[in-house]
mmCIF file of C-alpha atoms and ligand atoms in Angstrom:
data_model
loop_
_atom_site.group_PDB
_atom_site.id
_atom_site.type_symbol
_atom_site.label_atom_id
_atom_site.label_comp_id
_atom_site.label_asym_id
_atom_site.label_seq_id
_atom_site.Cartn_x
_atom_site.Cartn_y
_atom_site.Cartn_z
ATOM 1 C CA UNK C 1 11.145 2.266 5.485
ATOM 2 C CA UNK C 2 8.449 5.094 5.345
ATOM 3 C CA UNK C 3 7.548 5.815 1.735
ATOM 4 C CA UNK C 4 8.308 9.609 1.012
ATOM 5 C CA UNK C 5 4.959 11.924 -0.393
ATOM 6 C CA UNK C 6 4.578 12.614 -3.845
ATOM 7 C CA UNK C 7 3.062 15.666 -5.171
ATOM 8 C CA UNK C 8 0.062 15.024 -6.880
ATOM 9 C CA UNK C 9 -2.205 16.942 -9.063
ATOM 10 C CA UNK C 10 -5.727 15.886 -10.194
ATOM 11 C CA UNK C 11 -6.155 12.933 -13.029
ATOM 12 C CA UNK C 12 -7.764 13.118 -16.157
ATOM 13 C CA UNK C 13 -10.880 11.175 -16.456
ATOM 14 C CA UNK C 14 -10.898 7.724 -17.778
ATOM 15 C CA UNK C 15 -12.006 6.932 -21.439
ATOM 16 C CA UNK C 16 -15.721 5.686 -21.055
ATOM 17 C CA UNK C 17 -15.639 2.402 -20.094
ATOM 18 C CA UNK C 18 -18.843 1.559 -22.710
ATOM 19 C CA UNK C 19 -16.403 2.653 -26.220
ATOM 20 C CA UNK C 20 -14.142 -0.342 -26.656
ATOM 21 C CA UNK C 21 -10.677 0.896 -27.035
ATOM 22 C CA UNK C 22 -9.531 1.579 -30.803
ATOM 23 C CA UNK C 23 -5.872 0.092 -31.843
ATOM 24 C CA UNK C 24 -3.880 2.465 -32.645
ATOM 25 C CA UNK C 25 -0.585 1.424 -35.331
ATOM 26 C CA UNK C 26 2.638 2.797 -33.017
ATOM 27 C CA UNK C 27 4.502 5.707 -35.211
ATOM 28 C CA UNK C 28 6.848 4.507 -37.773
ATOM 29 C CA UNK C 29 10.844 4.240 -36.153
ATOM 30 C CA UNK C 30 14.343 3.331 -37.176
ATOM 31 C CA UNK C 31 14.831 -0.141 -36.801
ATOM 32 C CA UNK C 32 17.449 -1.104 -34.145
ATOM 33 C CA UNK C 33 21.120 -1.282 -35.167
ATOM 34 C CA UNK C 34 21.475 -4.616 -33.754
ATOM 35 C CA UNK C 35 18.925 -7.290 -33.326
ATOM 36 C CA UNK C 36 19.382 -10.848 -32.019
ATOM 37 C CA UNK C 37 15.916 -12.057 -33.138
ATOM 38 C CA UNK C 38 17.802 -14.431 -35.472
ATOM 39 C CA UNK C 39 19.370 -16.624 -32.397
ATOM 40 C CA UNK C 40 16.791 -16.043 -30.091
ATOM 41 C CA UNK C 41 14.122 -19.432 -29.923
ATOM 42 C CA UNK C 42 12.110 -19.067 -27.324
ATOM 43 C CA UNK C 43 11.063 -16.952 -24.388
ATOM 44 C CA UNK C 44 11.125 -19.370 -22.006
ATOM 45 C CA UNK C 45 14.904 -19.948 -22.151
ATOM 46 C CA UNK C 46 15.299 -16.742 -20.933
ATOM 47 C CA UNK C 47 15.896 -15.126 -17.489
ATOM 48 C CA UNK C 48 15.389 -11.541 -18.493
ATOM 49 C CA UNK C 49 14.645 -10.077 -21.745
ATOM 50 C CA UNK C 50 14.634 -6.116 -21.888
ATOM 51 C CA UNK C 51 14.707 -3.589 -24.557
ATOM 52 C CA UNK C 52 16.644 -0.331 -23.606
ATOM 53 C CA UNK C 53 16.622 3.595 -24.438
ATOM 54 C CA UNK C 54 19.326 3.084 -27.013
ATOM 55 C CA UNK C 55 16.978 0.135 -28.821
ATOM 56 C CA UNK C 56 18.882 -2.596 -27.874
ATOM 57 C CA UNK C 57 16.890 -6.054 -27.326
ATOM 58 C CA UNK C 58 18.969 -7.528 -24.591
ATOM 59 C CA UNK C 59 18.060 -11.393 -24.190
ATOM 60 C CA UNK C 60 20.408 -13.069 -21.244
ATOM 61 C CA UNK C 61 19.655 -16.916 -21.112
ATOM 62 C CA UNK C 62 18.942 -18.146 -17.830
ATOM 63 C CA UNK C 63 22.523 -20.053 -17.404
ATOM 64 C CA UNK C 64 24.133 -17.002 -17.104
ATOM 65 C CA UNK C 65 21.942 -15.190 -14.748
ATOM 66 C CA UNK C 66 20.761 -17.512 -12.326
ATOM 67 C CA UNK C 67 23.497 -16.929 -9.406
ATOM 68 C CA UNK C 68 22.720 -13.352 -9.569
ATOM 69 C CA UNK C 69 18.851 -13.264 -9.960
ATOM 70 C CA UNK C 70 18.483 -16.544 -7.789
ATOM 71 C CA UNK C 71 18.374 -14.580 -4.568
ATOM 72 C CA UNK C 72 15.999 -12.166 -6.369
ATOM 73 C CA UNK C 73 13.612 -15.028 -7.058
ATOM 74 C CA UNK C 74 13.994 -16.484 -3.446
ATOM 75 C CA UNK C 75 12.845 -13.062 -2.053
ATOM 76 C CA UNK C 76 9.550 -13.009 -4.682
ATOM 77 C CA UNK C 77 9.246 -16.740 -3.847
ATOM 78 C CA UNK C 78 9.305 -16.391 0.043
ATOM 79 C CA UNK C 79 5.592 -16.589 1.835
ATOM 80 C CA UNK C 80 3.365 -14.507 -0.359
ATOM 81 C CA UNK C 81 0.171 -14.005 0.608
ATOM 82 C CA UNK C 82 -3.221 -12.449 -0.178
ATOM 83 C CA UNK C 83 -3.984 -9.597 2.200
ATOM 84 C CA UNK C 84 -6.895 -7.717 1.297
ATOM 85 C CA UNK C 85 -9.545 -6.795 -1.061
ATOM 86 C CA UNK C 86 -9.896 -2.914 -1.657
ATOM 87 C CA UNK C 87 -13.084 -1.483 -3.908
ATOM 88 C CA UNK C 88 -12.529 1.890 -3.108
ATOM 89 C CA UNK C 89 -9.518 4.338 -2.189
ATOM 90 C CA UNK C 90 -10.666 3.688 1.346
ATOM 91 C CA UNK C 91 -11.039 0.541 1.782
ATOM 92 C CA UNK C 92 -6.804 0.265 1.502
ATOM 93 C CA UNK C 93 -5.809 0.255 5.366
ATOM 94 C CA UNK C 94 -3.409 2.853 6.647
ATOM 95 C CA UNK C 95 -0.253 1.716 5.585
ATOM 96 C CA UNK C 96 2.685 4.358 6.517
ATOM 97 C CA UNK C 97 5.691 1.405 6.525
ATOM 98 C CA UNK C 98 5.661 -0.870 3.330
ATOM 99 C CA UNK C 99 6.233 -0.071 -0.317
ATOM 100 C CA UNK C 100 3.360 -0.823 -2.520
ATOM 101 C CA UNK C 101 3.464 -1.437 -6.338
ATOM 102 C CA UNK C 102 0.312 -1.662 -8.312
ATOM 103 C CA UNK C 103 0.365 -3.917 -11.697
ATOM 104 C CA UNK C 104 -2.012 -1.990 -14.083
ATOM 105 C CA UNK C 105 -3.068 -3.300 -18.159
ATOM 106 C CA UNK C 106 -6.106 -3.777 -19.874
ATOM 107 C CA UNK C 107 -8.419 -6.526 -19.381
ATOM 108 C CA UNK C 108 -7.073 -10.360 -20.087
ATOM 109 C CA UNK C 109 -3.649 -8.562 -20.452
ATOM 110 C CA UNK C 110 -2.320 -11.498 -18.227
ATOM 111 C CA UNK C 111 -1.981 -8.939 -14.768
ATOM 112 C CA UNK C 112 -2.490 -11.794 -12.652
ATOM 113 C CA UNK C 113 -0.766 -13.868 -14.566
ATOM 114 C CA UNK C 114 2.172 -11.813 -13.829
ATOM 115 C CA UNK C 115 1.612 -11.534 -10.816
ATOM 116 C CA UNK C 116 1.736 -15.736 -10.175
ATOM 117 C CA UNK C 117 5.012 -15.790 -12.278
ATOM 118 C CA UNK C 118 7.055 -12.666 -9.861
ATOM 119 C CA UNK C 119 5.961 -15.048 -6.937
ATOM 120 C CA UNK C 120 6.759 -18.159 -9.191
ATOM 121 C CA UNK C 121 3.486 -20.544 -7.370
ATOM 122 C CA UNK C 122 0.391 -20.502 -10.277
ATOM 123 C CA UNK C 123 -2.365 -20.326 -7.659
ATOM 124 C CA UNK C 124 -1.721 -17.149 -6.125
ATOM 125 C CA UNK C 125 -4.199 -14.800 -8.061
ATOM 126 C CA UNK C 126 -7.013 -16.389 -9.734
ATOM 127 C CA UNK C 127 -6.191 -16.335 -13.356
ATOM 128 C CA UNK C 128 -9.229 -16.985 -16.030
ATOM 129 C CA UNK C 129 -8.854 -17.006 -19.918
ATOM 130 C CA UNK C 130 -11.572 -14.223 -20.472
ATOM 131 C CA UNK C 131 -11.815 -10.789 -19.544
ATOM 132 C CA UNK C 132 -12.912 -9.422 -16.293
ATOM 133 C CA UNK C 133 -11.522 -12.065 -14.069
ATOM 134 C CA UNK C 134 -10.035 -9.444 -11.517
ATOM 135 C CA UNK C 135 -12.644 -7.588 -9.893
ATOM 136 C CA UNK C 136 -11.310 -5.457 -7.089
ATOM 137 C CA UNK C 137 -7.856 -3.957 -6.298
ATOM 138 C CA UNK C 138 -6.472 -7.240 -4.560
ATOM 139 C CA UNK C 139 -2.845 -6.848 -2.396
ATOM 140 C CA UNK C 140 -0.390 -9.259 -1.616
ATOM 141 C CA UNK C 141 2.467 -9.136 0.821
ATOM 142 C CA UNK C 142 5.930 -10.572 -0.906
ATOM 143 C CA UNK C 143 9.014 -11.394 0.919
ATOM 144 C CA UNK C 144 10.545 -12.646 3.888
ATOM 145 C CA UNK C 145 8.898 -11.131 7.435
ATOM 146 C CA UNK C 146 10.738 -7.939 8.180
ATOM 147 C CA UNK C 147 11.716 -6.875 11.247
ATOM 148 C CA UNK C 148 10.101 -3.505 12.232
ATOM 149 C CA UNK C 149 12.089 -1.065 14.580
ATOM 150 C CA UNK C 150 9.590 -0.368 17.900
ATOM 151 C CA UNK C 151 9.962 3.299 17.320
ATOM 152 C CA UNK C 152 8.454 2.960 13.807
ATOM 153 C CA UNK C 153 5.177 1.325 15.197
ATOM 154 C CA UNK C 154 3.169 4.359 16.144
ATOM 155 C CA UNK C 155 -0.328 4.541 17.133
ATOM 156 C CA UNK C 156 -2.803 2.801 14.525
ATOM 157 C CA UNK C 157 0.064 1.450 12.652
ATOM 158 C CA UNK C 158 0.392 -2.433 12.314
ATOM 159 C CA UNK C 159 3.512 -4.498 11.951
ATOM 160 C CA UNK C 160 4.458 -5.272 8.632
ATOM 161 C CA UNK C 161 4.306 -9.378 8.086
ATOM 162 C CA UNK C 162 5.815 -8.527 4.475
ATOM 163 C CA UNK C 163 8.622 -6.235 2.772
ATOM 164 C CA UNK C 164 6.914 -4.935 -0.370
ATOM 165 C CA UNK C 165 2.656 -5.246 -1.033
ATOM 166 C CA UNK C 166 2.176 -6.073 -5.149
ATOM 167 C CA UNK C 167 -1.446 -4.925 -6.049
ATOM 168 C CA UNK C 168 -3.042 -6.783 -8.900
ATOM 169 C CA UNK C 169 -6.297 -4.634 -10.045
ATOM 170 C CA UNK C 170 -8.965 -5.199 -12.617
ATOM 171 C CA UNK C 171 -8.355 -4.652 -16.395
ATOM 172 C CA UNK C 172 -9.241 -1.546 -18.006
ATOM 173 C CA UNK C 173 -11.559 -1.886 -21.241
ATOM 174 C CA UNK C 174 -13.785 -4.743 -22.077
ATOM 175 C CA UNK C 175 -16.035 -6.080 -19.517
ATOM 176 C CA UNK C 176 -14.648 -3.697 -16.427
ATOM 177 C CA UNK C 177 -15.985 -1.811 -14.266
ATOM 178 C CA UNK C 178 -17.322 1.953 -14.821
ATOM 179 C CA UNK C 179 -16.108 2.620 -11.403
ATOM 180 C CA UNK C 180 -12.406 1.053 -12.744
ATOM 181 C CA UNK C 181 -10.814 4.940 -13.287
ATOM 182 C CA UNK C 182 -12.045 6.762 -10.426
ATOM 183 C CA UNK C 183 -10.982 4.377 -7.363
ATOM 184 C CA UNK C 184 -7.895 3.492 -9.356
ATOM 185 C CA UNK C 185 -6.823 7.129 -10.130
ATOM 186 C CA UNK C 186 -7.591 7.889 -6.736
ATOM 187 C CA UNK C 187 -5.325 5.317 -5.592
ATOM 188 C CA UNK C 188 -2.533 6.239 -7.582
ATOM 189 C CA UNK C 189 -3.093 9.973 -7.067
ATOM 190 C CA UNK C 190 -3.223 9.496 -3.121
ATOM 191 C CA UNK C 191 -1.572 6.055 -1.840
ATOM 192 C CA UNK C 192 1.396 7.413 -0.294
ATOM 193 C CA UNK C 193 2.650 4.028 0.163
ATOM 194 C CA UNK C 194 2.871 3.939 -3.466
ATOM 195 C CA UNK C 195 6.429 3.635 -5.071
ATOM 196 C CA UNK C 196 5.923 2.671 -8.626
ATOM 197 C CA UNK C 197 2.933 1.411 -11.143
ATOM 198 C CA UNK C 198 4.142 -1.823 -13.365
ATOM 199 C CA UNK C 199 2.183 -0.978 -16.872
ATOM 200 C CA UNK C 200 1.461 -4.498 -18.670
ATOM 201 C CA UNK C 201 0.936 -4.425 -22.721
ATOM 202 C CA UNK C 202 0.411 -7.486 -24.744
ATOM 203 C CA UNK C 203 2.583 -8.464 -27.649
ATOM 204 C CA UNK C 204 -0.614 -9.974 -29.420
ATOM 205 C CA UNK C 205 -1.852 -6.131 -29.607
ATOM 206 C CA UNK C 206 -0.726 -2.763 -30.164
ATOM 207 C CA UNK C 207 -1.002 0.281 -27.888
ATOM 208 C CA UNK C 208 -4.345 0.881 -27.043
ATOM 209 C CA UNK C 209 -6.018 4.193 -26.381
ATOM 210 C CA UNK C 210 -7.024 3.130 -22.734
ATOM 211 C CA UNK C 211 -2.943 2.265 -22.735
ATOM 212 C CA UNK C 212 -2.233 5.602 -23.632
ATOM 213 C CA UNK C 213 -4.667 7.215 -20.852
ATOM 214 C CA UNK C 214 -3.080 5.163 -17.794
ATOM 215 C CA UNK C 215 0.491 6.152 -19.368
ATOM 216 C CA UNK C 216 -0.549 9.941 -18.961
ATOM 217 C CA UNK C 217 -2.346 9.303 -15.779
ATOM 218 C CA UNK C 218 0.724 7.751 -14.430
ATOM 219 C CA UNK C 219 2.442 11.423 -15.343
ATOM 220 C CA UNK C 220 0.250 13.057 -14.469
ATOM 221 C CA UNK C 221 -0.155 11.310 -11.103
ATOM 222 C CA UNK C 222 4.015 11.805 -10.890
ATOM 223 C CA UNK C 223 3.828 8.119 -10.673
ATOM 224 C CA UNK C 224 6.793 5.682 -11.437
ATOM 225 C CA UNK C 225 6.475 3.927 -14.117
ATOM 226 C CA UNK C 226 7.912 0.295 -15.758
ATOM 227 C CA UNK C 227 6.421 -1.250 -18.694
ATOM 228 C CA UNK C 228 6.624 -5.069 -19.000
ATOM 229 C CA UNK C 229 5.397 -6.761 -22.550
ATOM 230 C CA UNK C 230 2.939 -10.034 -22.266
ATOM 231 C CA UNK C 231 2.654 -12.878 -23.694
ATOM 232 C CA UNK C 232 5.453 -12.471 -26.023
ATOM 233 C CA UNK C 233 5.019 -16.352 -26.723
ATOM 234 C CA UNK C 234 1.880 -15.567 -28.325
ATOM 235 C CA UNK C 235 3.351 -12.016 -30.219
ATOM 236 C CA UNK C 236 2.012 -12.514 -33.847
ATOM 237 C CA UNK C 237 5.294 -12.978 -35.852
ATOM 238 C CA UNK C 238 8.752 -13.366 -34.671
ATOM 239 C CA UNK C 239 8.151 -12.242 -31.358
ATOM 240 C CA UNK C 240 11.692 -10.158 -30.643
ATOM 241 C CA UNK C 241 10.513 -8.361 -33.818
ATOM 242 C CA UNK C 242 7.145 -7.522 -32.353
ATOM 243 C CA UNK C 243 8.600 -6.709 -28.330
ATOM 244 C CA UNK C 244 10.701 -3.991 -29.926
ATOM 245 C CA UNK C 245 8.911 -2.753 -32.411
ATOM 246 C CA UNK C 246 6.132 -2.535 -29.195
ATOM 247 C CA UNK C 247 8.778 -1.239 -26.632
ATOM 248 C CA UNK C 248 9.591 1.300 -29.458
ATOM 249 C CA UNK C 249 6.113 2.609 -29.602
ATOM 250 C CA UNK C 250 5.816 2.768 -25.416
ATOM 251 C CA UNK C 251 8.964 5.263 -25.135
ATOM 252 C CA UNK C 252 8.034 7.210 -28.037
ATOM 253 C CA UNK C 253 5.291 7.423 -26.326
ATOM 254 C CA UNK C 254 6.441 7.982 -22.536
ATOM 255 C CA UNK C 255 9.165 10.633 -24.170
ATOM 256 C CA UNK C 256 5.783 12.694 -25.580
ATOM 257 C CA UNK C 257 4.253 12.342 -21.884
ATOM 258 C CA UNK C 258 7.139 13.923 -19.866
ATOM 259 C CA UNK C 259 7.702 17.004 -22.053
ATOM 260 C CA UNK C 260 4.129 17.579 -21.304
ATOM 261 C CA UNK C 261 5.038 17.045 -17.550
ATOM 262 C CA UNK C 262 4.856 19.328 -14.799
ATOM 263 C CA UNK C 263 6.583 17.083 -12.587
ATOM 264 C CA UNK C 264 10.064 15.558 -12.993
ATOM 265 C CA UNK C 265 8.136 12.481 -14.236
ATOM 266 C CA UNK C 266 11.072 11.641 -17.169
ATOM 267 C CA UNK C 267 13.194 9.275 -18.237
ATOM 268 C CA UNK C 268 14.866 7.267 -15.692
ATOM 269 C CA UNK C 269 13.612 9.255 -12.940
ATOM 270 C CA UNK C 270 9.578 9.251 -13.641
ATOM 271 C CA UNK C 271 9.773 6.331 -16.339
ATOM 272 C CA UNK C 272 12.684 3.215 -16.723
ATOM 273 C CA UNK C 273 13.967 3.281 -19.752
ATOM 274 C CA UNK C 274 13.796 -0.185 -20.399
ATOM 275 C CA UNK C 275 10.811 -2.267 -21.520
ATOM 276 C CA UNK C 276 10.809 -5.800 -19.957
ATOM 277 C CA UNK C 277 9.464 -8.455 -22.508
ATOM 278 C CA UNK C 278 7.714 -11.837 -20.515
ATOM 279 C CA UNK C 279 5.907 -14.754 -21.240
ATOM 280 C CA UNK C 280 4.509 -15.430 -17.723
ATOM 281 C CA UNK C 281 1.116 -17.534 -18.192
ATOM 282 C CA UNK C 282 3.268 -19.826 -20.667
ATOM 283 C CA UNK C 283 2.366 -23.399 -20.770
ATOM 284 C CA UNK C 284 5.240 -25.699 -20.446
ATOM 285 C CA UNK C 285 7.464 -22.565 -19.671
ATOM 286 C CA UNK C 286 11.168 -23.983 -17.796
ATOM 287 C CA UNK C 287 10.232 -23.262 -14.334
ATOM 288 C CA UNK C 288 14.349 -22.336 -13.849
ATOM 289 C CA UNK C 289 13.660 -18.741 -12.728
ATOM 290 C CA UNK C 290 10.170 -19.252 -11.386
ATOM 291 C CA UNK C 291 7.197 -19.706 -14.560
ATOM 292 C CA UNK C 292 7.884 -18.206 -17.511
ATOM 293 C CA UNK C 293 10.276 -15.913 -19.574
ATOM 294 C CA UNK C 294 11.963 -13.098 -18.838
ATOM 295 C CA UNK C 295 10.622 -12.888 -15.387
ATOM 296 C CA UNK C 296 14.230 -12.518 -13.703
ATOM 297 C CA UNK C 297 15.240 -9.180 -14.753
ATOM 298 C CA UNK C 298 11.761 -7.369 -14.216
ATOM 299 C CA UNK C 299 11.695 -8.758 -10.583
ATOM 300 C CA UNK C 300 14.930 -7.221 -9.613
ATOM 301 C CA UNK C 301 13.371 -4.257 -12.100
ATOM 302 C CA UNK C 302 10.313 -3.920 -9.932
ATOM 303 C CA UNK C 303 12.697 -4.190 -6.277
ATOM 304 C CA UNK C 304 14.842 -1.228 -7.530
ATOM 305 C CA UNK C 305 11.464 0.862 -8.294
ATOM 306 C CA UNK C 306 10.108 0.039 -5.053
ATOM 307 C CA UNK C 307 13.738 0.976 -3.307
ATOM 308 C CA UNK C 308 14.409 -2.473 -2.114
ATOM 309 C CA UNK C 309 18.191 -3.046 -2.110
ATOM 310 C CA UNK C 310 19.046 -6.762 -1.481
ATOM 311 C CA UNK C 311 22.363 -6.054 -2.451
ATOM 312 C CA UNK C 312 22.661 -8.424 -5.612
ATOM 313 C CA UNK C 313 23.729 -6.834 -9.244
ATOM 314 C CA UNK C 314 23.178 -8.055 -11.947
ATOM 315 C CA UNK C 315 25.668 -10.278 -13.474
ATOM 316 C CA UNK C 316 27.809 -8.442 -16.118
ATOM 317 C CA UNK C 317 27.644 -9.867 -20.074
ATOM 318 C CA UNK C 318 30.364 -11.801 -20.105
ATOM 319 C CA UNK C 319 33.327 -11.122 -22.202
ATOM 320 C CA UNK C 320 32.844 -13.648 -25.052
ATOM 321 C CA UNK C 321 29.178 -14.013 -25.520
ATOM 322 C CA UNK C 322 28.267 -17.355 -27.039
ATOM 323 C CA UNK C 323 26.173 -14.933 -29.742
ATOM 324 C CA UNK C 324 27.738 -12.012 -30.764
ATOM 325 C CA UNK C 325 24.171 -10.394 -31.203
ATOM 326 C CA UNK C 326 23.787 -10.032 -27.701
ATOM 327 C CA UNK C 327 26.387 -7.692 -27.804
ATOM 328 C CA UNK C 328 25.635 -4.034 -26.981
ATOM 329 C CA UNK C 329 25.110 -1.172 -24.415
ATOM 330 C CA UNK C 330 24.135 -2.868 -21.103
ATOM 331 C CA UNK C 331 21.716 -1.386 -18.403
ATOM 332 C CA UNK C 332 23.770 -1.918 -15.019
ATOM 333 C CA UNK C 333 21.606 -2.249 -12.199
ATOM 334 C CA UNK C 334 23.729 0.387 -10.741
ATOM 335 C CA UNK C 335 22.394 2.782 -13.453
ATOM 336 C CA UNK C 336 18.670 1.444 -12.550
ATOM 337 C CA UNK C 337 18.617 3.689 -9.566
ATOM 338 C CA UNK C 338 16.437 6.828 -9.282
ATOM 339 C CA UNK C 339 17.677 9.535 -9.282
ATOM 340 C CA UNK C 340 16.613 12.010 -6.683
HETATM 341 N N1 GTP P 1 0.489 -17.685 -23.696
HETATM 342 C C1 GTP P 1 0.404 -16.862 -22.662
HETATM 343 N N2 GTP P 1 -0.768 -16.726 -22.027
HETATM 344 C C2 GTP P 1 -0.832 -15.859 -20.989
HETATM 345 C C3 GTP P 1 0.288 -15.096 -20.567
HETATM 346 N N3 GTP P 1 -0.096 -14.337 -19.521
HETATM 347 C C4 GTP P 1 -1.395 -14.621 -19.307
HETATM 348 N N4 GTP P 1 -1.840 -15.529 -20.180
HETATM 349 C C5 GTP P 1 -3.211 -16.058 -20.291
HETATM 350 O O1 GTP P 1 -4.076 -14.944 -20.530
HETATM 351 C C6 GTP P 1 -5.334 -15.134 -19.879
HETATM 352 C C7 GTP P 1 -5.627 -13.941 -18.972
HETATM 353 O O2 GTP P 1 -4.704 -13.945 -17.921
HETATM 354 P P1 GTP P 1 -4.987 -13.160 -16.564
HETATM 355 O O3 GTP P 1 -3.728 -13.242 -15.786
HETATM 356 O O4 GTP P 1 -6.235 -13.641 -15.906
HETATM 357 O O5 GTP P 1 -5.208 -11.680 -17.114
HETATM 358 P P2 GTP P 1 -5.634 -10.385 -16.287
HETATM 359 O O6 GTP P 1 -4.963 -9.222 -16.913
HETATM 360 O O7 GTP P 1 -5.397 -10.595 -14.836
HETATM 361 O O8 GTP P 1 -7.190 -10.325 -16.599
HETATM 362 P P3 GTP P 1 -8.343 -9.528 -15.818
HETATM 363 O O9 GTP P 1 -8.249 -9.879 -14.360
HETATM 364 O O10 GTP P 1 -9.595 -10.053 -16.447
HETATM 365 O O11 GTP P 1 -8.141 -8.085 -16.094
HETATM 366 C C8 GTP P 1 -5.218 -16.458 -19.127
HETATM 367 O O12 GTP P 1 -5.806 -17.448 -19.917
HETATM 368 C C9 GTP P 1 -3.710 -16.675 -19.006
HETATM 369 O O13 GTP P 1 -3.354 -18.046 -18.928
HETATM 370 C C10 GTP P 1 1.525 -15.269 -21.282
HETATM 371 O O14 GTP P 1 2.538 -14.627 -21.004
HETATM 372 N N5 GTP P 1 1.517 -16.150 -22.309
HETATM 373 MG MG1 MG P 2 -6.667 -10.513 -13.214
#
């Protein structure tokens, strides 16, 4: 599957690395009309926790997805396995066959964290409570072995071992690298592999500045982009209060971005709609859907942005809800898919 070119246009430069990013208080909005946060406990009872363009918090316990995101899971689950180190833009081998997503967040955001939890085994990326753990671009095949058509193995190219590469990098702000922005702007402005930038935010912060630059980089790169909340155990408050009134912030925010566009980088087609709220680095999280909350949904989230089609939708709401608050417009996987 040969990863079409993007058109690409030169980045912005990076915020210097020496200021420490300034919170910024997200603009005030309209609360949503309907908000479960009453019923909802905890994270970790939950397969996949989103909050869509209509401001909807949609929270579907794990019971009731499991057949449908189960063979989503296997596929993250199935032999991953670090493949690289990359410093620099060139240091990424030629790689004209498998999709590559890049996770991207500030420093400690919990990056590899997530990364562990979409592959559901702990020691896959070395994790470390402070800041700067993650010091190079790092890539990791996912998935079952594909099988590669001869014709497709040309010259210099080498058989894929996985379906889909997930690149964990190092965190933007505190304690990174000055070098961080230019080989990772590079990479996004030039990996033609690339099919789509996960954008981590905590839910113990608000948006940063440094947030703000990689969203317009990502636009300005014509990159896809999904935004996935962290550490929504640890949100300050009730933490379905603080994932949408975060999630609020991010598409007022990615709205402001694509008028500014000149690419079709907008809503649905540049950016998904939906914000994906998880609690991946959890302790004592129910290991049902691999470790943590909300991790279902955002792995089938991340396989539709990288234009893997295993065939499975997700499972419909069903008719009587055991809460009526979960009631509500619902984001088909069907209606997930780009639009060209
Ligand atoms: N409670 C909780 N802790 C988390 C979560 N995700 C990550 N953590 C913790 O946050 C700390 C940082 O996690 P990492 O995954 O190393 O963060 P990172 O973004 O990769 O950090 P750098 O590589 O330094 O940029 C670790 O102590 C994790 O256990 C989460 O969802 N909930
Ligand atoms: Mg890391």
């Amino acid at each position: 599957m040969a990863p079409s070119p993007r058109s690409l246009k030169p980045a912005p430069p990076p915020p210097q690395p020496s200021s420490p990013p300034t919170p910024s208080s997200p603009s005030p909005s309209p609360s949503p009309s309907s908000s479960p946060e009453e019923t909802l406990k905890s994270p970790s009872l939950y397969s996949d926790i989103f909050y869509d363009a209509s401001h909807h918090l949609h929270a579907t316990p794990s019971s009731q997805t499991i057949d449908s995101l189960a063979p989503i899971e296997t596929f993250f689950r199935k032999n991953p396995r670090f493949l690289y180190s990359a410093a620099a833009l060139k240091d990424h081998p030629y790689n004209p066959l498998t999709p590559e997503v890049v996770l991207l967040g500030a420093s400690n955001v919990g990056k590899s964290s997530f990364l562990n939890a979409l592959v559901s085994r702990s020691g896959t990326a070395r994790v470390g409570p402070r800041p700067g753990k993650t010091t190079l671009m790092n890539a990791y095949g996912v998935g079952p072995a594909p099988i590669t058509p001869k014709k497709d193995l040309t010259p210099g190219t080498h058989k894929p071992t996985h379906p889909l590469i997930v690149m964990d990098t190092p965190g933007y702000g505190f304690k990174s690298k000055a070098t961080w922005g230019k080989s990772i702007v590079e990479y996004l402005a030039s990996r033609k592999a690339l099919r789509g930038a996960i954008v981590l935010l905590s839910s113990e912060k608000k948006l940063l500045d440094t947030d703000r630059w990689i969203l317009k980089t990502l636009a300005d790169t014509n990159t896809r982009t999904l935004a996935v909340l962290t550490k929504v155990d640890k949100a300050k408050g009730r933490w379905s209060v603080v994932g949408s009134d975060m999630a609020r912030a991010l598409q007022e925010e990615l709205r402001a971005l694509e008028v500014q566009s000149d690419y079709e980088w907008s809503e649905g087609s540049g950016w998904v709609p939906d914000v994906y709220l998880t609690a991946a680095g959890m302790r004592g999280a129910s290991n049902t859907l691999g470790n943590g909350g909300g991790m279902g949904g955002v792995r089938a989230a991340i396989l539709e942005m990288a234009g893997i089609d295993l065939g499975v939708k997700r499972a419909k709401t069903p008719e009587e809800p055991q809460n009526k608050s979960y009631e509500g417009k619902i984001v088909s996987f069907d209606d997930l898919q780009w639009k060209k």
